[in-house]
mmCIF file of C-alpha atoms in Angstrom:
data_model
loop_
_atom_site.group_PDB
_atom_site.id
_atom_site.type_symbol
_atom_site.label_atom_id
_atom_site.label_comp_id
_atom_site.label_asym_id
_atom_site.label_seq_id
_atom_site.Cartn_x
_atom_site.Cartn_y
_atom_site.Cartn_z
ATOM 1 C CA UNK A 270 -52.561 53.914 18.055
ATOM 2 C CA UNK A 271 -52.030 50.712 19.722
ATOM 3 C CA UNK A 272 -48.848 48.408 18.668
ATOM 4 C CA UNK A 273 -49.440 45.036 17.948
ATOM 5 C CA UNK A 274 -47.149 42.343 18.215
ATOM 6 C CA UNK A 275 -47.030 39.705 15.496
ATOM 7 C CA UNK A 276 -45.467 36.572 16.022
ATOM 8 C CA UNK A 277 -43.770 34.736 13.374
ATOM 9 C CA UNK A 278 -44.138 30.737 13.665
ATOM 10 C CA UNK A 279 -41.016 29.052 12.244
ATOM 11 C CA UNK A 280 -41.506 25.281 11.078
ATOM 12 C CA UNK A 281 -39.016 22.952 12.304
ATOM 13 C CA UNK A 282 -36.550 21.341 9.792
ATOM 14 C CA UNK A 283 -37.540 17.950 9.065
ATOM 15 C CA UNK A 284 -35.338 15.522 11.053
ATOM 16 C CA UNK A 285 -32.324 14.381 8.616
ATOM 17 C CA UNK A 286 -31.962 10.092 8.377
ATOM 18 C CA UNK A 287 -28.890 9.136 9.742
ATOM 19 C CA UNK A 288 -28.480 7.015 6.660
ATOM 20 C CA UNK A 289 -28.645 10.127 4.593
ATOM 21 C CA UNK A 290 -25.999 11.344 6.834
ATOM 22 C CA UNK A 291 -23.900 8.720 6.811
ATOM 23 C CA UNK A 292 -23.635 8.356 3.218
ATOM 24 C CA UNK A 293 -23.167 12.569 2.771
ATOM 25 C CA UNK A 294 -20.114 11.744 4.973
ATOM 26 C CA UNK A 295 -18.858 9.037 2.807
ATOM 27 C CA UNK A 296 -19.647 11.124 -0.524
ATOM 28 C CA UNK A 297 -17.508 14.059 1.136
ATOM 29 C CA UNK A 298 -14.257 11.832 2.309
ATOM 30 C CA UNK A 299 -14.303 9.983 -1.280
ATOM 31 C CA UNK A 300 -14.776 13.249 -2.900
ATOM 32 C CA UNK A 301 -11.667 14.552 -0.465
ATOM 33 C CA UNK A 302 -9.417 11.373 -0.941
ATOM 34 C CA UNK A 303 -10.098 11.413 -4.847
ATOM 35 C CA UNK A 304 -9.627 15.227 -5.247
ATOM 36 C CA UNK A 305 -6.366 15.162 -3.098
ATOM 37 C CA UNK A 306 -5.212 12.348 -5.136
ATOM 38 C CA UNK A 307 -5.910 14.466 -8.478
ATOM 39 C CA UNK A 308 -4.344 17.367 -7.055
ATOM 40 C CA UNK A 309 -1.448 15.616 -6.158
ATOM 41 C CA UNK A 310 -1.319 14.379 -9.594
ATOM 42 C CA UNK A 311 -2.285 17.349 -11.324
ATOM 43 C CA UNK A 312 0.428 19.398 -9.674
ATOM 44 C CA UNK A 313 3.494 16.883 -10.434
ATOM 45 C CA UNK A 314 3.510 15.986 -6.802
ATOM 46 C CA UNK A 315 1.864 12.988 -6.636
ATOM 47 C CA UNK A 316 4.858 11.222 -4.980
ATOM 48 C CA UNK A 317 5.276 13.949 -2.258
ATOM 49 C CA UNK A 318 3.977 13.856 1.479
ATOM 50 C CA UNK A 319 3.278 17.205 2.405
ATOM 51 C CA UNK A 320 5.210 16.049 5.795
ATOM 52 C CA UNK A 321 8.460 14.910 4.192
ATOM 53 C CA UNK A 322 11.741 16.625 4.950
ATOM 54 C CA UNK A 323 13.918 17.489 2.470
ATOM 55 C CA UNK A 324 16.104 14.734 1.582
ATOM 56 C CA UNK A 325 18.123 13.245 4.131
ATOM 57 C CA UNK A 326 16.041 14.614 7.036
ATOM 58 C CA UNK A 327 12.911 13.299 8.667
ATOM 59 C CA UNK A 328 10.029 14.448 11.097
ATOM 60 C CA UNK A 329 7.886 12.496 13.801
ATOM 61 C CA UNK A 330 4.400 13.885 14.792
ATOM 62 C CA UNK A 331 3.018 17.416 13.405
ATOM 63 C CA UNK A 332 4.477 20.478 13.788
ATOM 64 C CA UNK A 333 7.967 19.151 15.023
ATOM 65 C CA UNK A 334 11.295 20.052 13.061
ATOM 66 C CA UNK A 335 13.104 18.173 10.493
ATOM 67 C CA UNK A 336 16.212 16.055 12.002
ATOM 68 C CA UNK A 337 19.082 14.489 9.812
ATOM 69 C CA UNK A 338 18.676 10.804 9.208
ATOM 70 C CA UNK A 339 20.237 9.437 12.613
ATOM 71 C CA UNK A 340 23.780 8.105 11.967
ATOM 72 C CA UNK A 341 25.640 5.125 13.440
ATOM 73 C CA UNK A 342 26.549 7.005 16.633
ATOM 74 C CA UNK A 343 23.294 8.592 17.054
ATOM 75 C CA UNK A 344 21.469 5.011 17.087
ATOM 76 C CA UNK A 345 23.636 3.587 19.447
ATOM 77 C CA UNK A 346 23.350 6.320 21.734
ATOM 78 C CA UNK A 347 19.724 7.630 21.147
ATOM 79 C CA UNK A 348 17.845 4.830 20.410
ATOM 80 C CA UNK A 349 16.733 1.994 22.793
ATOM 81 C CA UNK A 350 15.450 -1.321 21.815
ATOM 82 C CA UNK A 351 12.628 -2.635 23.364
ATOM 83 C CA UNK A 352 11.334 -5.949 22.181
ATOM 84 C CA UNK A 353 11.244 -8.299 18.637
ATOM 85 C CA UNK A 354 8.283 -7.610 16.804
ATOM 86 C CA UNK A 355 8.648 -9.708 13.597
ATOM 87 C CA UNK A 356 11.654 -11.505 11.814
ATOM 88 C CA UNK A 357 11.761 -12.456 8.183
ATOM 89 C CA UNK A 358 14.447 -14.482 5.935
ATOM 90 C CA UNK A 359 16.629 -11.124 5.891
ATOM 91 C CA UNK A 360 16.275 -9.334 9.022
ATOM 92 C CA UNK A 361 14.570 -8.960 12.486
ATOM 93 C CA UNK A 362 12.491 -5.572 13.395
ATOM 94 C CA UNK A 363 12.532 -4.257 16.971
ATOM 95 C CA UNK A 364 10.268 -2.158 18.705
ATOM 96 C CA UNK A 365 12.498 1.004 20.088
ATOM 97 C CA UNK A 366 12.431 4.293 21.453
ATOM 98 C CA UNK A 367 13.588 7.472 20.612
ATOM 99 C CA UNK A 368 13.031 10.642 22.459
ATOM 100 C CA UNK A 369 9.909 9.216 23.510
ATOM 101 C CA UNK A 370 9.035 8.082 20.171
ATOM 102 C CA UNK A 371 8.266 4.678 18.845
ATOM 103 C CA UNK A 372 10.367 3.576 16.533
ATOM 104 C CA UNK A 373 11.461 -0.007 14.416
ATOM 105 C CA UNK A 374 15.269 -1.093 14.718
ATOM 106 C CA UNK A 375 15.681 -3.437 11.294
ATOM 107 C CA UNK A 376 18.665 -5.805 11.626
ATOM 108 C CA UNK A 377 20.059 -7.946 9.412
ATOM 109 C CA UNK A 378 20.484 -12.072 10.429
ATOM 110 C CA UNK A 379 21.260 -13.579 7.647
ATOM 111 C CA UNK A 380 25.032 -12.634 6.178
ATOM 112 C CA UNK A 381 24.369 -14.419 3.155
ATOM 113 C CA UNK A 382 21.445 -11.814 2.458
ATOM 114 C CA UNK A 383 23.501 -8.916 3.187
ATOM 115 C CA UNK A 384 23.134 -7.429 -0.715
ATOM 116 C CA UNK A 385 19.369 -7.992 -0.406
ATOM 117 C CA UNK A 386 19.295 -6.229 3.004
ATOM 118 C CA UNK A 387 21.206 -3.303 1.383
ATOM 119 C CA UNK A 388 19.114 -3.030 -1.682
ATOM 120 C CA UNK A 389 16.248 -2.354 0.502
ATOM 121 C CA UNK A 390 18.255 0.495 2.434
ATOM 122 C CA UNK A 391 18.739 1.681 -0.952
ATOM 123 C CA UNK A 392 15.665 1.691 -2.268
ATOM 124 C CA UNK A 393 14.078 3.270 1.291
ATOM 125 C CA UNK A 394 16.476 6.293 0.551
ATOM 126 C CA UNK A 395 15.665 6.893 -2.938
ATOM 127 C CA UNK A 396 12.206 6.439 -2.828
ATOM 128 C CA UNK A 397 10.685 8.373 0.226
ATOM 129 C CA UNK A 398 7.210 9.288 -0.576
ATOM 130 C CA UNK A 399 3.723 9.160 0.849
ATOM 131 C CA UNK A 400 4.059 5.828 -0.238
ATOM 132 C CA UNK A 401 6.733 4.476 1.750
ATOM 133 C CA UNK A 402 7.610 3.617 5.590
ATOM 134 C CA UNK A 403 9.303 6.980 6.695
ATOM 135 C CA UNK A 404 13.345 6.506 7.186
ATOM 136 C CA UNK A 405 14.665 7.686 10.374
ATOM 137 C CA UNK A 406 18.216 6.650 10.145
ATOM 138 C CA UNK A 407 20.275 3.780 9.123
ATOM 139 C CA UNK A 408 24.100 2.238 9.802
ATOM 140 C CA UNK A 409 25.532 0.393 6.738
ATOM 141 C CA UNK A 410 28.519 -0.906 8.582
ATOM 142 C CA UNK A 411 26.288 -2.580 11.453
ATOM 143 C CA UNK A 412 23.603 -3.346 8.593
ATOM 144 C CA UNK A 413 20.700 -1.533 10.724
ATOM 145 C CA UNK A 414 17.429 0.817 9.415
ATOM 146 C CA UNK A 415 15.610 2.594 11.744
ATOM 147 C CA UNK A 416 12.008 3.897 10.567
ATOM 148 C CA UNK A 417 9.008 5.072 11.951
ATOM 149 C CA UNK A 418 6.375 2.400 13.950
ATOM 150 C CA UNK A 419 3.156 1.807 12.703
ATOM 151 C CA UNK A 420 1.281 -0.039 15.868
ATOM 152 C CA UNK A 421 -1.369 -1.626 13.662
ATOM 153 C CA UNK A 422 1.405 -3.648 11.818
ATOM 154 C CA UNK A 423 1.452 -5.374 8.625
ATOM 155 C CA UNK A 424 -1.321 -5.684 6.348
ATOM 156 C CA UNK A 425 -1.253 -9.841 7.125
ATOM 157 C CA UNK A 426 -3.701 -8.851 10.709
ATOM 158 C CA UNK A 427 -6.060 -6.282 8.760
ATOM 159 C CA UNK A 428 -9.344 -8.551 9.211
ATOM 160 C CA UNK A 429 -8.179 -8.946 12.963
ATOM 161 C CA UNK A 430 -7.829 -5.444 13.457
ATOM 162 C CA UNK A 431 -10.976 -4.545 11.735
ATOM 163 C CA UNK A 432 -12.818 -6.635 14.661
ATOM 164 C CA UNK A 433 -11.449 -4.743 17.371
ATOM 165 C CA UNK A 434 -14.183 -2.598 18.653
ATOM 166 C CA UNK A 435 -12.351 0.384 18.150
ATOM 167 C CA UNK A 436 -12.258 -0.144 14.563
ATOM 168 C CA UNK A 437 -15.068 -1.882 13.927
ATOM 169 C CA UNK A 438 -16.897 1.599 12.292
ATOM 170 C CA UNK A 439 -13.733 1.053 9.331
ATOM 171 C CA UNK A 440 -15.070 -2.450 8.368
ATOM 172 C CA UNK A 441 -16.959 -1.178 5.285
ATOM 173 C CA UNK A 442 -16.873 -1.609 1.441
ATOM 174 C CA UNK A 443 -15.614 1.340 1.102
ATOM 175 C CA UNK A 444 -13.199 1.724 3.443
ATOM 176 C CA UNK A 445 -11.597 -1.541 2.136
ATOM 177 C CA UNK A 446 -11.567 -0.173 -1.303
ATOM 178 C CA UNK A 447 -9.573 2.934 -0.241
ATOM 179 C CA UNK A 448 -7.263 0.353 0.778
ATOM 180 C CA UNK A 449 -7.137 -1.540 -2.326
ATOM 181 C CA UNK A 450 -6.926 1.962 -4.008
ATOM 182 C CA UNK A 451 -3.730 2.721 -1.836
ATOM 183 C CA UNK A 452 -2.253 -0.429 -2.616
ATOM 184 C CA UNK A 453 -2.734 -0.102 -6.561
ATOM 185 C CA UNK A 454 -1.303 3.672 -5.989
ATOM 186 C CA UNK A 455 2.195 2.207 -4.443
ATOM 187 C CA UNK A 456 2.600 -0.436 -7.186
ATOM 188 C CA UNK A 457 1.653 2.420 -9.940
ATOM 189 C CA UNK A 458 4.445 4.385 -7.998
ATOM 190 C CA UNK A 459 6.810 1.790 -8.032
ATOM 191 C CA UNK A 460 6.093 1.149 -11.628
ATOM 192 C CA UNK A 461 6.682 4.930 -12.552
ATOM 193 C CA UNK A 462 9.475 5.506 -9.929
ATOM 194 C CA UNK A 463 12.142 8.259 -10.006
ATOM 195 C CA UNK A 464 14.511 4.956 -10.181
ATOM 196 C CA UNK A 465 12.409 3.526 -13.169
ATOM 197 C CA UNK A 466 10.027 0.486 -13.718
ATOM 198 C CA UNK A 467 10.488 -1.399 -10.163
ATOM 199 C CA UNK A 468 9.181 -4.998 -9.755
ATOM 200 C CA UNK A 469 7.775 -5.715 -6.507
ATOM 201 C CA UNK A 470 9.032 -9.162 -6.313
ATOM 202 C CA UNK A 471 8.573 -10.232 -2.608
ATOM 203 C CA UNK A 472 5.117 -11.447 -3.957
ATOM 204 C CA UNK A 473 5.259 -15.173 -4.561
ATOM 205 C CA UNK A 474 1.927 -15.713 -2.099
ATOM 206 C CA UNK A 475 -0.736 -13.363 -0.807
ATOM 207 C CA UNK A 476 0.657 -13.528 2.887
ATOM 208 C CA UNK A 477 3.861 -12.638 1.521
ATOM 209 C CA UNK A 478 2.695 -9.965 -0.307
ATOM 210 C CA UNK A 479 0.613 -8.676 2.749
ATOM 211 C CA UNK A 480 3.574 -8.694 4.996
ATOM 212 C CA UNK A 481 5.139 -6.293 2.929
ATOM 213 C CA UNK A 482 2.706 -3.253 3.849
ATOM 214 C CA UNK A 483 2.120 -1.844 6.721
ATOM 215 C CA UNK A 484 -1.819 -0.170 8.183
ATOM 216 C CA UNK A 485 -0.914 3.024 9.136
ATOM 217 C CA UNK A 486 -3.375 4.405 12.612
ATOM 218 C CA UNK A 487 -5.183 6.713 10.091
ATOM 219 C CA UNK A 488 -6.152 3.518 7.748
ATOM 220 C CA UNK A 489 -3.769 3.952 4.939
ATOM 221 C CA UNK A 490 -1.276 1.548 3.290
ATOM 222 C CA UNK A 491 2.741 1.703 3.095
ATOM 223 C CA UNK A 492 5.035 -0.317 1.700
ATOM 224 C CA UNK A 493 7.519 -1.519 4.244
ATOM 225 C CA UNK A 494 9.878 -3.635 2.411
ATOM 226 C CA UNK A 495 11.794 -2.677 -0.545
ATOM 227 C CA UNK A 496 14.500 -5.525 -0.506
ATOM 228 C CA UNK A 497 13.407 -7.162 -3.613
ATOM 229 C CA UNK A 498 12.753 -4.442 -5.988
ATOM 230 C CA UNK A 499 14.643 -5.074 -9.304
ATOM 231 C CA UNK A 500 14.482 -2.714 -11.966
ATOM 232 C CA UNK A 501 13.026 -3.301 -15.972
ATOM 233 C CA UNK A 502 14.409 -1.312 -18.257
ATOM 234 C CA UNK A 503 12.990 -1.886 -21.852
ATOM 235 C CA UNK A 504 14.848 0.479 -23.599
ATOM 236 C CA UNK A 505 18.224 -1.423 -22.774
ATOM 237 C CA UNK A 506 16.302 -4.747 -22.945
ATOM 238 C CA UNK A 507 16.888 -5.492 -19.336
ATOM 239 C CA UNK A 508 13.879 -7.587 -17.788
ATOM 240 C CA UNK A 509 13.685 -9.447 -14.389
ATOM 241 C CA UNK A 510 13.412 -12.727 -12.739
ATOM 242 C CA UNK A 511 12.272 -12.890 -8.992
ATOM 243 C CA UNK A 512 15.052 -14.722 -7.687
ATOM 244 C CA UNK A 513 16.703 -17.842 -8.768
ATOM 245 C CA UNK A 514 14.219 -20.722 -7.677
ATOM 246 C CA UNK A 515 11.208 -22.135 -9.527
ATOM 247 C CA UNK A 516 7.930 -20.347 -8.597
ATOM 248 C CA UNK A 517 4.842 -22.406 -8.370
ATOM 249 C CA UNK A 518 1.160 -21.783 -7.696
ATOM 250 C CA UNK A 519 -1.864 -19.965 -9.323
ATOM 251 C CA UNK A 520 -0.575 -16.726 -7.422
ATOM 252 C CA UNK A 521 2.497 -16.075 -9.301
ATOM 253 C CA UNK A 522 1.903 -14.826 -12.909
ATOM 254 C CA UNK A 523 2.094 -17.627 -15.641
ATOM 255 C CA UNK A 524 5.288 -15.860 -17.151
ATOM 256 C CA UNK A 525 6.750 -16.768 -13.555
ATOM 257 C CA UNK A 526 6.254 -20.171 -13.957
ATOM 258 C CA UNK A 527 8.892 -22.857 -15.326
ATOM 259 C CA UNK A 528 7.447 -23.008 -19.044
ATOM 260 C CA UNK A 529 9.089 -26.175 -20.076
ATOM 261 C CA UNK A 530 6.882 -28.769 -18.163
ATOM 262 C CA UNK A 531 7.817 -31.525 -15.722
ATOM 263 C CA UNK A 532 9.739 -33.559 -17.644
ATOM 264 C CA UNK A 533 12.455 -30.934 -18.044
ATOM 265 C CA UNK A 534 14.226 -29.916 -14.547
ATOM 266 C CA UNK A 535 14.285 -26.546 -13.617
ATOM 267 C CA UNK A 536 17.423 -24.543 -14.383
ATOM 268 C CA UNK A 537 17.677 -21.153 -13.718
ATOM 269 C CA UNK A 538 19.884 -20.189 -16.663
ATOM 270 C CA UNK A 539 16.933 -21.111 -19.043
ATOM 271 C CA UNK A 540 14.208 -19.419 -17.080
ATOM 272 C CA UNK A 541 12.553 -16.508 -19.472
ATOM 273 C CA UNK A 542 12.808 -13.175 -17.827
ATOM 274 C CA UNK A 543 9.763 -11.007 -17.304
ATOM 275 C CA UNK A 544 8.449 -7.406 -16.721
ATOM 276 C CA UNK A 545 6.371 -5.569 -14.408
ATOM 277 C CA UNK A 546 3.058 -7.215 -15.433
ATOM 278 C CA UNK A 547 3.551 -9.670 -12.759
ATOM 279 C CA UNK A 548 2.389 -7.257 -10.375
ATOM 280 C CA UNK A 549 -0.526 -6.410 -12.296
ATOM 281 C CA UNK A 550 -1.330 -10.305 -12.492
ATOM 282 C CA UNK A 551 -1.825 -10.398 -8.534
ATOM 283 C CA UNK A 552 -3.714 -7.077 -7.857
ATOM 284 C CA UNK A 553 -7.409 -8.973 -8.211
ATOM 285 C CA UNK A 554 -5.882 -11.759 -5.273
ATOM 286 C CA UNK A 555 -4.680 -9.029 -3.250
ATOM 287 C CA UNK A 556 -7.975 -6.533 -3.816
ATOM 288 C CA UNK A 557 -10.064 -9.826 -2.829
ATOM 289 C CA UNK A 558 -8.605 -9.648 0.174
ATOM 290 C CA UNK A 559 -8.825 -6.542 1.131
ATOM 291 C CA UNK A 560 -12.690 -6.446 0.243
ATOM 292 C CA UNK A 561 -13.784 -9.253 2.531
ATOM 293 C CA UNK A 562 -16.822 -10.395 3.192
ATOM 294 C CA UNK A 563 -18.756 -7.257 4.438
ATOM 295 C CA UNK A 564 -21.909 -5.828 3.091
ATOM 296 C CA UNK A 565 -21.452 -4.078 -0.460
ATOM 297 C CA UNK A 566 -18.033 -6.040 -1.084
ATOM 298 C CA UNK A 567 -20.006 -8.215 -3.623
ATOM 299 C CA UNK A 568 -21.234 -5.127 -5.638
ATOM 300 C CA UNK A 569 -17.827 -4.024 -5.368
ATOM 301 C CA UNK A 570 -16.516 -7.152 -6.879
ATOM 302 C CA UNK A 571 -18.910 -7.108 -9.742
ATOM 303 C CA UNK A 572 -18.298 -3.412 -10.844
ATOM 304 C CA UNK A 573 -14.245 -4.264 -10.939
ATOM 305 C CA UNK A 574 -14.988 -7.609 -12.784
ATOM 306 C CA UNK A 575 -13.623 -6.486 -16.173
ATOM 307 C CA UNK A 576 -10.711 -4.698 -15.107
ATOM 308 C CA UNK A 577 -9.577 -7.746 -12.914
ATOM 309 C CA UNK A 578 -10.312 -9.977 -15.921
ATOM 310 C CA UNK A 579 -7.826 -8.003 -18.024
ATOM 311 C CA UNK A 580 -5.652 -8.527 -15.031
ATOM 312 C CA UNK A 581 -5.625 -11.857 -15.519
ATOM 313 C CA UNK A 582 -4.725 -11.979 -19.249
ATOM 314 C CA UNK A 583 -2.373 -14.805 -20.085
ATOM 315 C CA UNK A 584 -0.334 -12.646 -22.244
ATOM 316 C CA UNK A 585 1.347 -9.889 -20.071
ATOM 317 C CA UNK A 586 1.288 -7.597 -23.013
ATOM 318 C CA UNK A 587 -2.626 -7.571 -22.667
ATOM 319 C CA UNK A 588 -2.879 -6.808 -19.234
ATOM 320 C CA UNK A 589 -3.761 -2.901 -18.122
ATOM 321 C CA UNK A 590 -0.808 -0.834 -16.515
ATOM 322 C CA UNK A 591 -0.903 -0.114 -12.656
ATOM 323 C CA UNK A 592 -2.394 3.526 -13.814
ATOM 324 C CA UNK A 593 -5.191 2.104 -15.472
ATOM 325 C CA UNK A 594 -6.346 -0.052 -12.732
ATOM 326 C CA UNK A 595 -5.812 2.723 -10.451
ATOM 327 C CA UNK A 596 -8.067 4.823 -12.517
ATOM 328 C CA UNK A 597 -10.759 2.307 -12.541
ATOM 329 C CA UNK A 598 -10.982 1.816 -8.705
ATOM 330 C CA UNK A 599 -11.418 5.543 -8.373
ATOM 331 C CA UNK A 600 -14.318 5.686 -10.999
ATOM 332 C CA UNK A 601 -15.817 2.785 -9.421
ATOM 333 C CA UNK A 602 -15.676 4.204 -5.829
ATOM 334 C CA UNK A 603 -17.226 7.301 -6.870
ATOM 335 C CA UNK A 604 -20.127 5.638 -8.767
ATOM 336 C CA UNK A 605 -21.017 3.450 -5.737
ATOM 337 C CA UNK A 606 -20.763 6.070 -3.339
ATOM 338 C CA UNK A 607 -23.037 8.065 -5.517
ATOM 339 C CA UNK A 608 -25.151 5.174 -5.777
ATOM 340 C CA UNK A 609 -25.380 4.970 -2.199
ATOM 341 C CA UNK A 610 -26.327 9.064 -2.159
ATOM 342 C CA UNK A 611 -29.324 8.115 -4.641
ATOM 343 C CA UNK A 612 -30.037 4.539 -4.194
ATOM 344 C CA UNK A 613 -32.779 4.805 -7.104
ATOM 345 C CA UNK A 614 -29.658 5.604 -9.757
ATOM 346 C CA UNK A 615 -29.035 2.069 -9.444
ATOM 347 C CA UNK A 616 -31.646 0.749 -11.123
ATOM 348 C CA UNK A 617 -31.223 3.446 -13.904
ATOM 349 C CA UNK A 618 -27.392 2.513 -14.690
#
C-alpha cells in the first residue's frame, strides 16, 4: 500500500496591533511597579532598597561589594573634584570622581547655616532607603558630604529632559503619573519615618520643591536635600514652623501664613505652629507639574480631582494622609491602564 503524505496547513496568527502591544507593556509595567511596592509594604520592608548595604556602608553599581562610608581622610585622598554643578543657600555641589565613579561633593558655603547642614547630614545617615539619595561618605570637620551622582539632575529640569530625543518615549501620562507616585511615596515615607513624622520644610514654592528631588536614570524620584526636616510629635505637643520669616502665597498651606492680617506686623513668636499636613496641601500643585500637558494628562487630572480637592481643605485635620493620597494614585494608575487595555470599558464606568 502506498504511503500517502498529508500536509497540514497552518494558519498564520493574526498580526498584533502596535497599540495593543504598547498597552500590554504598559499594563505589565504598572502591575510590576504597583506589585513590587505592595510586596515591600506587606513584607514590612517598604523602605528598604535591595541594593543598600548594612548601616554605615554603600555600594555603587550592580554586583559590587559594599564599602564603608568614606572618612575625611579617604575623601581628601581618593575623591577628585571636577566642577561645580549647583549652589543653594546652604551648600555648593561639585561633580567629582571616586575610583572611576561619578559622585557629588556637597560643601557648606555659609557658616551661619552650619546647623542646617549638619541636620541634613544627620537625616541622610538616618533615612538611607530607596527614597533617599545614597550617602557615600562625609566629613563633619570640613562640612563635606559625599553622595551618589545622578546625571539627569533635579526635577526642575524634568520637562527639558523629556524633550531630549533619547527620553521622548518616556514623555507619557503613565510615566509622569509614576513620577508623581514616587513623589507622594517619599512624602509618605517622611511622615512615617524611623525617626517619626518629618515635615518637608524646604517647600515654599514649586521651584524650591523641585530642587530638593533628583530624577534617576531609570526615571524614578529620590529626595536629595534634607536640611530642613523638623519633627512633629503630637503626643509631646510638638508642632513645627518652617523657618522664622513670614511665608506668603497660595503654594504654602493656609496655616503657614500669618493669620492676623496686614495691620499686625509679623512676629515669629506669635506665629502658630503646624503639622505635616502642610505637605499634603502642596501635593496637587507638584503633581500638576509632573503631569504636564501630554496626551492623557487631563484624564488623569479628572480622576485625581476628588483627592486633590481633599488635599486643599482649609482645615488641615480634614486633609487625607499621604498614605491615602498614595493609595488613590495607585488605584488611578491601575484603572487608567486597564481602560487603555480595554477602551470600551470607559463608557461602562
